[in-house]
Tab-separated table of N, CA and C in Angstrom:
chain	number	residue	atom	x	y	z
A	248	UNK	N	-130.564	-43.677	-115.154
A	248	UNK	CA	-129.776	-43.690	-113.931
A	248	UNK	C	-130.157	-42.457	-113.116
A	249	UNK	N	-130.759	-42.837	-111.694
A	249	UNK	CA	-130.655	-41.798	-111.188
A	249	UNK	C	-129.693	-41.050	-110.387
A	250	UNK	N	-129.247	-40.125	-110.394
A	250	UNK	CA	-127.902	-39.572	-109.537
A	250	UNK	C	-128.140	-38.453	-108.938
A	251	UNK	N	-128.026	-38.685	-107.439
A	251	UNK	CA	-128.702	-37.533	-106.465
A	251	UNK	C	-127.202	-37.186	-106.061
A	252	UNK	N	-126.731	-35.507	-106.569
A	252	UNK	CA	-125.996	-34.706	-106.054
A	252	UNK	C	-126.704	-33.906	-104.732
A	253	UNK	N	-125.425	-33.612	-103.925
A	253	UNK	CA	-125.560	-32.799	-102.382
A	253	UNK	C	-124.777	-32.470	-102.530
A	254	UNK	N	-124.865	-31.243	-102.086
A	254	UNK	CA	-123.644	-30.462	-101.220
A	254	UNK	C	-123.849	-29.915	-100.246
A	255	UNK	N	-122.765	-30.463	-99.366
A	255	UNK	CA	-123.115	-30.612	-97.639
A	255	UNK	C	-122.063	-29.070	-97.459
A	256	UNK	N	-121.855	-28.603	-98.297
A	256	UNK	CA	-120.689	-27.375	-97.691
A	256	UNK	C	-121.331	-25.729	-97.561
A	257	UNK	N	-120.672	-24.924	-96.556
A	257	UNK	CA	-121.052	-23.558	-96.975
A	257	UNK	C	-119.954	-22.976	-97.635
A	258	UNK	N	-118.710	-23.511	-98.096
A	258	UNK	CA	-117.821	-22.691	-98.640
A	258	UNK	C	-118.154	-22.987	-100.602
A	259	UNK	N	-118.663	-23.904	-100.657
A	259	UNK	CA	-118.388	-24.003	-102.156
A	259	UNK	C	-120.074	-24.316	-102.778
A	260	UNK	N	-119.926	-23.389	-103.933
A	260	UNK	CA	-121.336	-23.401	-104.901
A	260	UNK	C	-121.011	-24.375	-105.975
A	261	UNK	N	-121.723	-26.047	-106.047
A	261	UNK	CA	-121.762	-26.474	-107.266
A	261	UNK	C	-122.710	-25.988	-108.214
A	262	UNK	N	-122.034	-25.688	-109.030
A	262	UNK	CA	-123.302	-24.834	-109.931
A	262	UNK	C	-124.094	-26.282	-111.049
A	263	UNK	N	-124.429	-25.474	-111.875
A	263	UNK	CA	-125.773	-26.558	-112.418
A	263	UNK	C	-124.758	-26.828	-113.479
A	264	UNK	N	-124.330	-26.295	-114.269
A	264	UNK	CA	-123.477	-26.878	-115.581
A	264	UNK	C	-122.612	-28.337	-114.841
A	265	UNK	N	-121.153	-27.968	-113.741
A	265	UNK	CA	-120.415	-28.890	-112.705
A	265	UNK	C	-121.446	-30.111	-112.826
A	266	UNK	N	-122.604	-30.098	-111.966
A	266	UNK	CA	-123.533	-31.049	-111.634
A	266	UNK	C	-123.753	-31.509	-113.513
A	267	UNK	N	-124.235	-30.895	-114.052
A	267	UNK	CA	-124.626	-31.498	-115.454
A	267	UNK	C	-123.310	-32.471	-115.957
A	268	UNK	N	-122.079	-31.325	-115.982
A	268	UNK	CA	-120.623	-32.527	-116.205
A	268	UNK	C	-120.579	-33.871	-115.799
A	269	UNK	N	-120.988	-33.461	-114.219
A	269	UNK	CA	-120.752	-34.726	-113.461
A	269	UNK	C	-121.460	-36.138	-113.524
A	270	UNK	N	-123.190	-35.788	-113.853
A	270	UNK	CA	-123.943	-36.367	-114.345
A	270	UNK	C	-123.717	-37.124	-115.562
A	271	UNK	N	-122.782	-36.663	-116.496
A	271	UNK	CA	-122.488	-37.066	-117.838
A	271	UNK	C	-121.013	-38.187	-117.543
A	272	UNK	N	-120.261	-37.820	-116.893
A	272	UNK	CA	-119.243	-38.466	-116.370
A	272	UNK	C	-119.686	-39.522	-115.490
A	273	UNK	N	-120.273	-39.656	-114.818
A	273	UNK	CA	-120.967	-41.095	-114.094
A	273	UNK	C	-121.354	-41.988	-115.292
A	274	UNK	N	-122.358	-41.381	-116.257
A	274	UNK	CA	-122.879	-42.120	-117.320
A	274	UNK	C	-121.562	-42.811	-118.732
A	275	UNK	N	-120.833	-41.741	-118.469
A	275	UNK	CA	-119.857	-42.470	-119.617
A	275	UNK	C	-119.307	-43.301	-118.952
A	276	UNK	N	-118.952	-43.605	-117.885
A	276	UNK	CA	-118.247	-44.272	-116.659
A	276	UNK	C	-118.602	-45.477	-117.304
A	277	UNK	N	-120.176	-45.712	-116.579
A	277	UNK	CA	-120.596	-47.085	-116.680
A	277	UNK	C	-120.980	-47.173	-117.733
A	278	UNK	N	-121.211	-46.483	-118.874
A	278	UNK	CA	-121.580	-47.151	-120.447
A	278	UNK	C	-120.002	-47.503	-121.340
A	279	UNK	N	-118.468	-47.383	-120.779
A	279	UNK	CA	-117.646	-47.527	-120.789
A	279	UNK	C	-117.288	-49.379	-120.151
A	280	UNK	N	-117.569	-48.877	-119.067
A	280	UNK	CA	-117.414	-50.143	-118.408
A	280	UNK	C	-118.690	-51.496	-118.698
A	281	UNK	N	-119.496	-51.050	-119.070
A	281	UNK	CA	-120.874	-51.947	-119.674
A	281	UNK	C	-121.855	-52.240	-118.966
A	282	UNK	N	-122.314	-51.230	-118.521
A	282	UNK	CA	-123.265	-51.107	-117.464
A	282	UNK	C	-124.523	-50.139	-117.793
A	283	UNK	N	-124.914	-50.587	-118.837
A	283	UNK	CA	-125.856	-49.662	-119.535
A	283	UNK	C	-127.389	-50.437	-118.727
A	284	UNK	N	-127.674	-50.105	-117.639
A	284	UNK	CA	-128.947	-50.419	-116.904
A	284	UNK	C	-129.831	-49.211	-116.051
A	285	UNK	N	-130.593	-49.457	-115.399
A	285	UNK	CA	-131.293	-48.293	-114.554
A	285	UNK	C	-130.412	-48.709	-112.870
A	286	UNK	N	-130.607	-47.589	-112.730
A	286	UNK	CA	-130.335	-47.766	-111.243
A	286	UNK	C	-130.520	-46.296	-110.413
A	287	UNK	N	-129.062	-46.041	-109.880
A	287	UNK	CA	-128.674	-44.911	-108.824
A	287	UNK	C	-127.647	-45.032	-108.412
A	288	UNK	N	-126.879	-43.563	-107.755
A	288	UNK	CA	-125.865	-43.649	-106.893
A	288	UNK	C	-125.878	-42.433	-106.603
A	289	UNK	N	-125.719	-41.383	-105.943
A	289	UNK	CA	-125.817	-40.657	-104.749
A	289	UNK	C	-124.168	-39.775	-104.745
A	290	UNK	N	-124.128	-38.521	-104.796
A	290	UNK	CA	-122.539	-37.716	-104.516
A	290	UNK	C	-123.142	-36.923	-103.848
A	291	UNK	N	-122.039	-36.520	-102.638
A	291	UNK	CA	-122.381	-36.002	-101.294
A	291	UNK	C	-121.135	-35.172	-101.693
A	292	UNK	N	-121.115	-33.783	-101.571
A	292	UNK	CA	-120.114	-33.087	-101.209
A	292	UNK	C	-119.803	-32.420	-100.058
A	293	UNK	N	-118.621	-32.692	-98.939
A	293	UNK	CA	-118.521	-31.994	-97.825
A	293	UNK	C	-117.045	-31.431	-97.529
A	294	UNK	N	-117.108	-30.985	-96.451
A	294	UNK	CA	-115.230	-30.529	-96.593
A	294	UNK	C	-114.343	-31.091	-95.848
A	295	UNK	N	-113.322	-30.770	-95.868
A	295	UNK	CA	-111.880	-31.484	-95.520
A	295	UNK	C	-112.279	-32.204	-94.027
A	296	UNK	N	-113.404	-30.982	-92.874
A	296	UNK	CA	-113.269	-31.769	-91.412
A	296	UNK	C	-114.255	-33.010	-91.614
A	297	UNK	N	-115.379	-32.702	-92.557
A	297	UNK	CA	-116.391	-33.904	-92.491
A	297	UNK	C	-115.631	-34.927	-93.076
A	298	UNK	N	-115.152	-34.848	-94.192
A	298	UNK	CA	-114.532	-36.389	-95.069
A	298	UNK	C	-113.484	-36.968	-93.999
A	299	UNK	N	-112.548	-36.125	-93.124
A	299	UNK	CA	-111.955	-36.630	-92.175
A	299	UNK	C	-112.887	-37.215	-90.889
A	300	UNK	N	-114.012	-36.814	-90.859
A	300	UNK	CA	-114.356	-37.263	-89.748
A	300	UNK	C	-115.242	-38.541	-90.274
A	301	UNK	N	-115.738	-38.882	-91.591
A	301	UNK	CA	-116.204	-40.125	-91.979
A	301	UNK	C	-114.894	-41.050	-92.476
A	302	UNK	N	-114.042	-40.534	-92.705
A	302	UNK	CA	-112.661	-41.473	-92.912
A	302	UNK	C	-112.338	-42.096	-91.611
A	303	UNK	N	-112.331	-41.828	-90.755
A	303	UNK	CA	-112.305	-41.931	-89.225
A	303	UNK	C	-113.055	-43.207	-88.753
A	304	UNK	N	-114.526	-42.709	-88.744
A	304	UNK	CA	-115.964	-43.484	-88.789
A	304	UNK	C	-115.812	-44.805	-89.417
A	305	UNK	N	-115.443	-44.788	-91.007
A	305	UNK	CA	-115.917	-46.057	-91.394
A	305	UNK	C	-114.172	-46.861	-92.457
A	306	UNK	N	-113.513	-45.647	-91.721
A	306	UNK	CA	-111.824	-46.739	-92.144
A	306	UNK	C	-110.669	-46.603	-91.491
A	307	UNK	N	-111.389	-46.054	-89.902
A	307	UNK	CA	-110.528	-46.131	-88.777
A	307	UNK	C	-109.030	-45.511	-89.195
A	308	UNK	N	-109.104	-43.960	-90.094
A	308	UNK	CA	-108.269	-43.755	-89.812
A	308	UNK	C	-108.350	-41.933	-90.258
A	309	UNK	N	-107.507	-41.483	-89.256
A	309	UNK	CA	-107.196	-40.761	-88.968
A	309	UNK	C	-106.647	-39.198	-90.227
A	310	UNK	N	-107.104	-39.354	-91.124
A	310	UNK	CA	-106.808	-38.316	-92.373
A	310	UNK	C	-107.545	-37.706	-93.171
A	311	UNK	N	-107.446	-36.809	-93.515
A	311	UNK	CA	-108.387	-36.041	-94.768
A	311	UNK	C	-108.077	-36.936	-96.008
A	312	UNK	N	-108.806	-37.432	-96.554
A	312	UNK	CA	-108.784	-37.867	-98.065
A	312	UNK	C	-109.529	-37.136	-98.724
A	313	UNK	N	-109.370	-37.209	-100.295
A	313	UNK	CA	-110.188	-36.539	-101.199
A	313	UNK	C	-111.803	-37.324	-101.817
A	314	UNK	N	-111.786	-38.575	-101.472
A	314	UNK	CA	-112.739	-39.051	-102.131
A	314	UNK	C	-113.240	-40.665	-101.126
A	315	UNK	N	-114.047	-40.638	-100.711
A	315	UNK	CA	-114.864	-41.590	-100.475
A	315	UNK	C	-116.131	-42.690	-101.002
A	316	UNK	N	-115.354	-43.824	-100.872
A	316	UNK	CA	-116.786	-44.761	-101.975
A	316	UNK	C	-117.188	-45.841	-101.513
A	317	UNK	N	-118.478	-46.085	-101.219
A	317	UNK	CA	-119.312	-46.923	-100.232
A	317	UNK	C	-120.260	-47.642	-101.081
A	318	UNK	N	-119.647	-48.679	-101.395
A	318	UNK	CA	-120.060	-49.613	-102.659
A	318	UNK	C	-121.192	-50.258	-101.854
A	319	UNK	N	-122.560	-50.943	-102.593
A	319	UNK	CA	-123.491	-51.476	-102.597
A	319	UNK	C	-123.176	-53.125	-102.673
A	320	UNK	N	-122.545	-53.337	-103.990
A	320	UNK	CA	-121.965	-54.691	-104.042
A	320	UNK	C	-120.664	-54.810	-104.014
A	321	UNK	N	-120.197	-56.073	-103.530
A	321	UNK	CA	-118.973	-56.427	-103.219
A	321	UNK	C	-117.942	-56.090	-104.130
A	322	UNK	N	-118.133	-56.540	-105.385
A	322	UNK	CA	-116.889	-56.617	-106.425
A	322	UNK	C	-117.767	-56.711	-107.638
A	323	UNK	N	-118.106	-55.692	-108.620
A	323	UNK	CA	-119.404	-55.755	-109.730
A	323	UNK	C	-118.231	-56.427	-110.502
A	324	UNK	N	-117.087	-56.046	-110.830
A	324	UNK	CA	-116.242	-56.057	-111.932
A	324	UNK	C	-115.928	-58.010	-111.972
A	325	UNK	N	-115.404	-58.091	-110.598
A	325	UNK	CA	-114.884	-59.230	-110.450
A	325	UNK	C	-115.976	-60.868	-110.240
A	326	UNK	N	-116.991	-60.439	-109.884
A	326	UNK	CA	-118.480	-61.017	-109.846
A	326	UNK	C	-119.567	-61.246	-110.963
A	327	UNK	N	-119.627	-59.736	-111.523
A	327	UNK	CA	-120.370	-59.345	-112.369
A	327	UNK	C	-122.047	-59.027	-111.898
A	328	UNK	N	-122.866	-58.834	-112.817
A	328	UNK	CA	-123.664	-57.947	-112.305
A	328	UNK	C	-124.916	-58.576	-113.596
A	329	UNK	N	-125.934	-59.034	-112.967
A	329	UNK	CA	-127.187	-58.927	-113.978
A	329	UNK	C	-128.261	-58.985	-113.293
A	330	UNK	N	-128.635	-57.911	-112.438
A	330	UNK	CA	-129.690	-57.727	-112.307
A	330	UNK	C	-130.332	-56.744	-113.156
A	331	UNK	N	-131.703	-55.701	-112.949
A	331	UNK	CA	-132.319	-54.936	-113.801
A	331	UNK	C	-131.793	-53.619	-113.143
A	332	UNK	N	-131.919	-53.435	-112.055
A	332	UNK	CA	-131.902	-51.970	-110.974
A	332	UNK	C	-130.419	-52.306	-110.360
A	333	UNK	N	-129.426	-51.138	-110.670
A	333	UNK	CA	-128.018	-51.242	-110.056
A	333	UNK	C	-127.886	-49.876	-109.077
A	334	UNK	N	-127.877	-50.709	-107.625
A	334	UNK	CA	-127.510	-49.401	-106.857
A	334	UNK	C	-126.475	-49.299	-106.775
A	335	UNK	N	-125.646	-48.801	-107.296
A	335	UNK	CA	-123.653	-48.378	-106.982
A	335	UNK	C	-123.310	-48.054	-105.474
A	336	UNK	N	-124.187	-46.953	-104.681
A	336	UNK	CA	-123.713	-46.589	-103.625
A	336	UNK	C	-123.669	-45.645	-103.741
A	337	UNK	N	-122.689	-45.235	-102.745
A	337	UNK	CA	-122.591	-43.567	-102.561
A	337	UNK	C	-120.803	-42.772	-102.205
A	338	UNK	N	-121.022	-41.705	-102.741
A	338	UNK	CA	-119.366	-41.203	-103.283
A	338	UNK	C	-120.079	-39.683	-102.096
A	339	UNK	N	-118.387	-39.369	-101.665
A	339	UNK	CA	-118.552	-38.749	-101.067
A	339	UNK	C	-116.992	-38.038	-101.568
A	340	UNK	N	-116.548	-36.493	-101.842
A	340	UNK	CA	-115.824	-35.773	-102.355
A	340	UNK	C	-115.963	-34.645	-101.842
A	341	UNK	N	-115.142	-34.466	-101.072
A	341	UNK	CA	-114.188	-33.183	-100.575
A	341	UNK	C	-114.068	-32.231	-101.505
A	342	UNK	N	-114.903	-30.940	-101.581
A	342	UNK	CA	-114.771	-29.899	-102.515
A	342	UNK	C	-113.252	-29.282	-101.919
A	343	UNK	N	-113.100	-29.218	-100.322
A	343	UNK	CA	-112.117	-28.923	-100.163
A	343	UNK	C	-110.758	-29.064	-100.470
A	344	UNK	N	-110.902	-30.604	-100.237
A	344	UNK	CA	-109.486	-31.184	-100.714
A	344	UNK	C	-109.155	-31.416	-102.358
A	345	UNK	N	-110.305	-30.894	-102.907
A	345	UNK	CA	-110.338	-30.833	-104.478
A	345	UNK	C	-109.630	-30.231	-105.072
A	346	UNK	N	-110.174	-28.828	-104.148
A	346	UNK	CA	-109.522	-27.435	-104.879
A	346	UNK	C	-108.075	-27.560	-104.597
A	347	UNK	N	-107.878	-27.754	-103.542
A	347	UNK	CA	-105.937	-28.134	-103.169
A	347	UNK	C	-105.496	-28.780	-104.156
A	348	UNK	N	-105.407	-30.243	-104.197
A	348	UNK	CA	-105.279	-30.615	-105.193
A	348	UNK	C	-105.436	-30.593	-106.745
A	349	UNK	N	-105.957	-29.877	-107.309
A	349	UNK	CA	-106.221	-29.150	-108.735
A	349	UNK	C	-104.959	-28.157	-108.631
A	350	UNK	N	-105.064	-27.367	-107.627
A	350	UNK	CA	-103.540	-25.934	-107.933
A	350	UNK	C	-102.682	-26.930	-107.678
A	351	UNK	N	-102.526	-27.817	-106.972
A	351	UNK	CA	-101.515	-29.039	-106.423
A	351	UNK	C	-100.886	-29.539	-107.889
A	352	UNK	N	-102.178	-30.038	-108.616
A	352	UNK	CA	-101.792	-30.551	-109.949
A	352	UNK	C	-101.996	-30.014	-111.357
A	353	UNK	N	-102.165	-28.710	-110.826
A	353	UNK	CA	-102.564	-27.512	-111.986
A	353	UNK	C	-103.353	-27.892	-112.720
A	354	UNK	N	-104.591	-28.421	-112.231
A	354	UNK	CA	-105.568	-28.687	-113.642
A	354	UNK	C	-106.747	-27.465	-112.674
A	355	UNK	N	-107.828	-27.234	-113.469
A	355	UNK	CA	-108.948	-26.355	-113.096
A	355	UNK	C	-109.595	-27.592	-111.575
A	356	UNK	N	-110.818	-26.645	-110.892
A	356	UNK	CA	-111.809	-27.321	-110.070
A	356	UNK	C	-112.209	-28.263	-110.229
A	357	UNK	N	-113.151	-27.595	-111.626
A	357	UNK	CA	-114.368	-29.049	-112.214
A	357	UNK	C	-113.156	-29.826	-112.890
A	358	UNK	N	-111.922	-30.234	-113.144
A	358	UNK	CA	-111.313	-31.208	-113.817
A	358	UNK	C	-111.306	-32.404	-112.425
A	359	UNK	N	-110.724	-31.836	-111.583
A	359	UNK	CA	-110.484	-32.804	-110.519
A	359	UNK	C	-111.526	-33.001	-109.855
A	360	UNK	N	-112.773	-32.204	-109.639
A	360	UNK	CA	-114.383	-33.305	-109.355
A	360	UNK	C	-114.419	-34.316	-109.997
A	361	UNK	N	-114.669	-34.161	-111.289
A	361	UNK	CA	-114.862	-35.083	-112.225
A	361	UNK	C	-114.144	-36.166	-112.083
A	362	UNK	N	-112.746	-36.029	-112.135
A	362	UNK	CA	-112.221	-36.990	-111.980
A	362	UNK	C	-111.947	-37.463	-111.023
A	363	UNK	N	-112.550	-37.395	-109.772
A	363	UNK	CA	-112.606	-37.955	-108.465
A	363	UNK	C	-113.836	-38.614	-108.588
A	364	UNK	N	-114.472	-38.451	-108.987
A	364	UNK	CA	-116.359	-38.565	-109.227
A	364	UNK	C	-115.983	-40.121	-110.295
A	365	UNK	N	-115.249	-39.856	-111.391
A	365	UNK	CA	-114.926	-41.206	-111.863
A	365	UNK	C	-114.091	-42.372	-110.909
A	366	UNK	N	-113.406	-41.298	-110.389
A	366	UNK	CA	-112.307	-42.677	-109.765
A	366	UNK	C	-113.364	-42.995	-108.494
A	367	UNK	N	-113.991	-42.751	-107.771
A	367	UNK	CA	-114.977	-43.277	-107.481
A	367	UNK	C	-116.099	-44.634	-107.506
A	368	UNK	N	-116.633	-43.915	-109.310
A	368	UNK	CA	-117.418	-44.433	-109.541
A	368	UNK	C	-116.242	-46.356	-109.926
A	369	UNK	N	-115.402	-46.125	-110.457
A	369	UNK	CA	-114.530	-47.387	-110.639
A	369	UNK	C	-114.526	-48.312	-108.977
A	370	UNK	N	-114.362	-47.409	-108.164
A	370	UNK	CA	-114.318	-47.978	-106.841
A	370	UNK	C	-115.880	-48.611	-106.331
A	371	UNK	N	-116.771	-48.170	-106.615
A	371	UNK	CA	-118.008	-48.736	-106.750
A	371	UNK	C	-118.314	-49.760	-107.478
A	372	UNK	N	-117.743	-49.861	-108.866
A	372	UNK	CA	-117.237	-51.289	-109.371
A	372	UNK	C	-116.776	-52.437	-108.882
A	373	UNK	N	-116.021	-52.282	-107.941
A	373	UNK	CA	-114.722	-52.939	-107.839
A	373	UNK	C	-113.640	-52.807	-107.730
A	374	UNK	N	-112.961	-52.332	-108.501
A	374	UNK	CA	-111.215	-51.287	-108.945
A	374	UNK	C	-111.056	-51.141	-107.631
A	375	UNK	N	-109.614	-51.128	-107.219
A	375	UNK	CA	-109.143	-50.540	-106.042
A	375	UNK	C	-107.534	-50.553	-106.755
A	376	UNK	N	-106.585	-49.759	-105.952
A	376	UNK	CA	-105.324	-49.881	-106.495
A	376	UNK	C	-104.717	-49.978	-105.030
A	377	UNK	N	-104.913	-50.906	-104.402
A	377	UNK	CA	-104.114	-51.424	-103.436
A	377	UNK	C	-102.939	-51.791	-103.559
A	378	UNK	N	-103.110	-52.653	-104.475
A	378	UNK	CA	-101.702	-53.676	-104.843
A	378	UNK	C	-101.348	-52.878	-106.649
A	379	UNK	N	-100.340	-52.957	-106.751
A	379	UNK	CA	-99.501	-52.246	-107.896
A	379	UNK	C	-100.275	-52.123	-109.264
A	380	UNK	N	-100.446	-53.738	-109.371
A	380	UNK	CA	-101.191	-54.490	-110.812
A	380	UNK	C	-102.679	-53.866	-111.282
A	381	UNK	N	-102.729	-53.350	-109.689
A	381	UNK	CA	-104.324	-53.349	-109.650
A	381	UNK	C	-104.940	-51.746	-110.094
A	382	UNK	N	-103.557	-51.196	-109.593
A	382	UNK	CA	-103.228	-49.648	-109.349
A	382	UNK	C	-103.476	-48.940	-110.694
A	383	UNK	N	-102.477	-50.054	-111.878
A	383	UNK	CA	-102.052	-49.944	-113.352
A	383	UNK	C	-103.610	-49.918	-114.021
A	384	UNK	N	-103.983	-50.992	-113.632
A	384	UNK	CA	-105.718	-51.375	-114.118
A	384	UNK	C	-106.508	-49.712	-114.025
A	385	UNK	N	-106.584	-49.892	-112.985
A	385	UNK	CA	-107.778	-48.667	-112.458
A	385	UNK	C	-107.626	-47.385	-113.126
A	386	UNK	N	-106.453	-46.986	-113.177
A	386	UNK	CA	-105.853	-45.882	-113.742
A	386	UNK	C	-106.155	-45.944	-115.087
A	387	UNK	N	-105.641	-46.785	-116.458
A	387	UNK	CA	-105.968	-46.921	-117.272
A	387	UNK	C	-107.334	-46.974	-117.866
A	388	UNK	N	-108.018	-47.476	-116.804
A	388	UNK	CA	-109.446	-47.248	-116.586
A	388	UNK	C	-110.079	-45.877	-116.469
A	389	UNK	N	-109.567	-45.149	-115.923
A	389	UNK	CA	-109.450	-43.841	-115.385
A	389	UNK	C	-109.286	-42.590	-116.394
A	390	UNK	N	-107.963	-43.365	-117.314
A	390	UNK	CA	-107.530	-42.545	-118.262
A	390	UNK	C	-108.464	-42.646	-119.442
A	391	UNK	N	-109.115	-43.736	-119.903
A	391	UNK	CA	-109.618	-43.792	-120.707
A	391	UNK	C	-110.976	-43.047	-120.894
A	392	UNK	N	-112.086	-43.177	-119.952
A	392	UNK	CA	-112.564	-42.521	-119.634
A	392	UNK	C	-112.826	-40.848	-119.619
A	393	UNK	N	-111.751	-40.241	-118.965
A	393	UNK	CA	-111.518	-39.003	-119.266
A	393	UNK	C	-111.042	-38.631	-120.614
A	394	UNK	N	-110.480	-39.191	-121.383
A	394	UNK	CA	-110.297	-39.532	-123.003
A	394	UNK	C	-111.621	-39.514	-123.290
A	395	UNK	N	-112.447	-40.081	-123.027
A	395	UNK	CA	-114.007	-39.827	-123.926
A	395	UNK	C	-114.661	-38.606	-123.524
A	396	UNK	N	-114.697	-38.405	-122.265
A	396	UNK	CA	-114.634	-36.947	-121.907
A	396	UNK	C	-113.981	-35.654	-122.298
A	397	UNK	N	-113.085	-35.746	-122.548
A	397	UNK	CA	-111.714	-34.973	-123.402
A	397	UNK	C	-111.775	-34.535	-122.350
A	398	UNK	N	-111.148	-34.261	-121.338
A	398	UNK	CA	-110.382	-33.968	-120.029
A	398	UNK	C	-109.066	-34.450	-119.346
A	399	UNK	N	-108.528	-35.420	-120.529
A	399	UNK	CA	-107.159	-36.031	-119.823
A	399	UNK	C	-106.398	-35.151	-120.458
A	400	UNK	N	-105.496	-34.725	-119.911
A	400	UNK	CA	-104.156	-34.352	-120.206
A	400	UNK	C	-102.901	-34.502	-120.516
């Protein structure tokens, strides 16, 4: 799998270990979910005005969010998936709105990359928690995950 990290920011240094985590957390993701193939997907890191100003751009609305995910295919989960080469897409994460949220929810930096970087990568799947049922799914999904990681709390 190839996975091209960026960071679009001047306030924050991802260092190489973070990036190595993160790299490992994409991969348990989809060898979790059963997606043990070649492919790619792409994490862009920028801050609170850029993610607001692509939240804007491509979901007409008006807010800082923490995490952005611009899936390749429609619904992998709900469809399924057998080709050879899987492009996921591309995740886009607010170092800014990271760090808030981590003192927000008292866990460290790299806990809440990571786990934005997963909840993500689920959204590139498919997963969304729009509706309640769906909410329960993703999460559990979510949790488990970081359980193989040892990062849930």
């Amino acid at each position: 799998m190839i996975i091209d990290i960026m960071n679009d920011t001047q306030q924050y240094t991802v260092s190489d270990q973070l990036e190595s985590k993160i790299e490992i957390a994409i991969l348990k993701a989809l060898e979790i979910e059963g997606y043990n193939v070649e492919g790619e997907v792409s994490v862009l890191f920028v801050n609170n005005e850029d993610i607001k100003n692509l939240n804007h751009k491509y979901r007409e609305k008006e807010a800082v969010t923490d995490v952005l995910s611009f899936q390749q295919y429609d619904n992998i989960v709900r469809d399924g998936f057998d080709e050879d080469y899987l492009y996921l897409g591309d995740v886009v994460i607010s170092l800014e709105r990271a760090e808030e949220q981590a003192q927000e929810y008292g866990h460290t930096f790299e806990r809440e990359v990571i786990y934005l970087t997963i909840h993500s990568i689920l959204h590139l799947l498919g997963y969304d928690h729009i509706e309640e049922d769906d909410k329960v799914i993703m999460r559990e999904h979510e949790k488990n995950i970081m359980k193989e990681l040892e990062l849930f709390k």
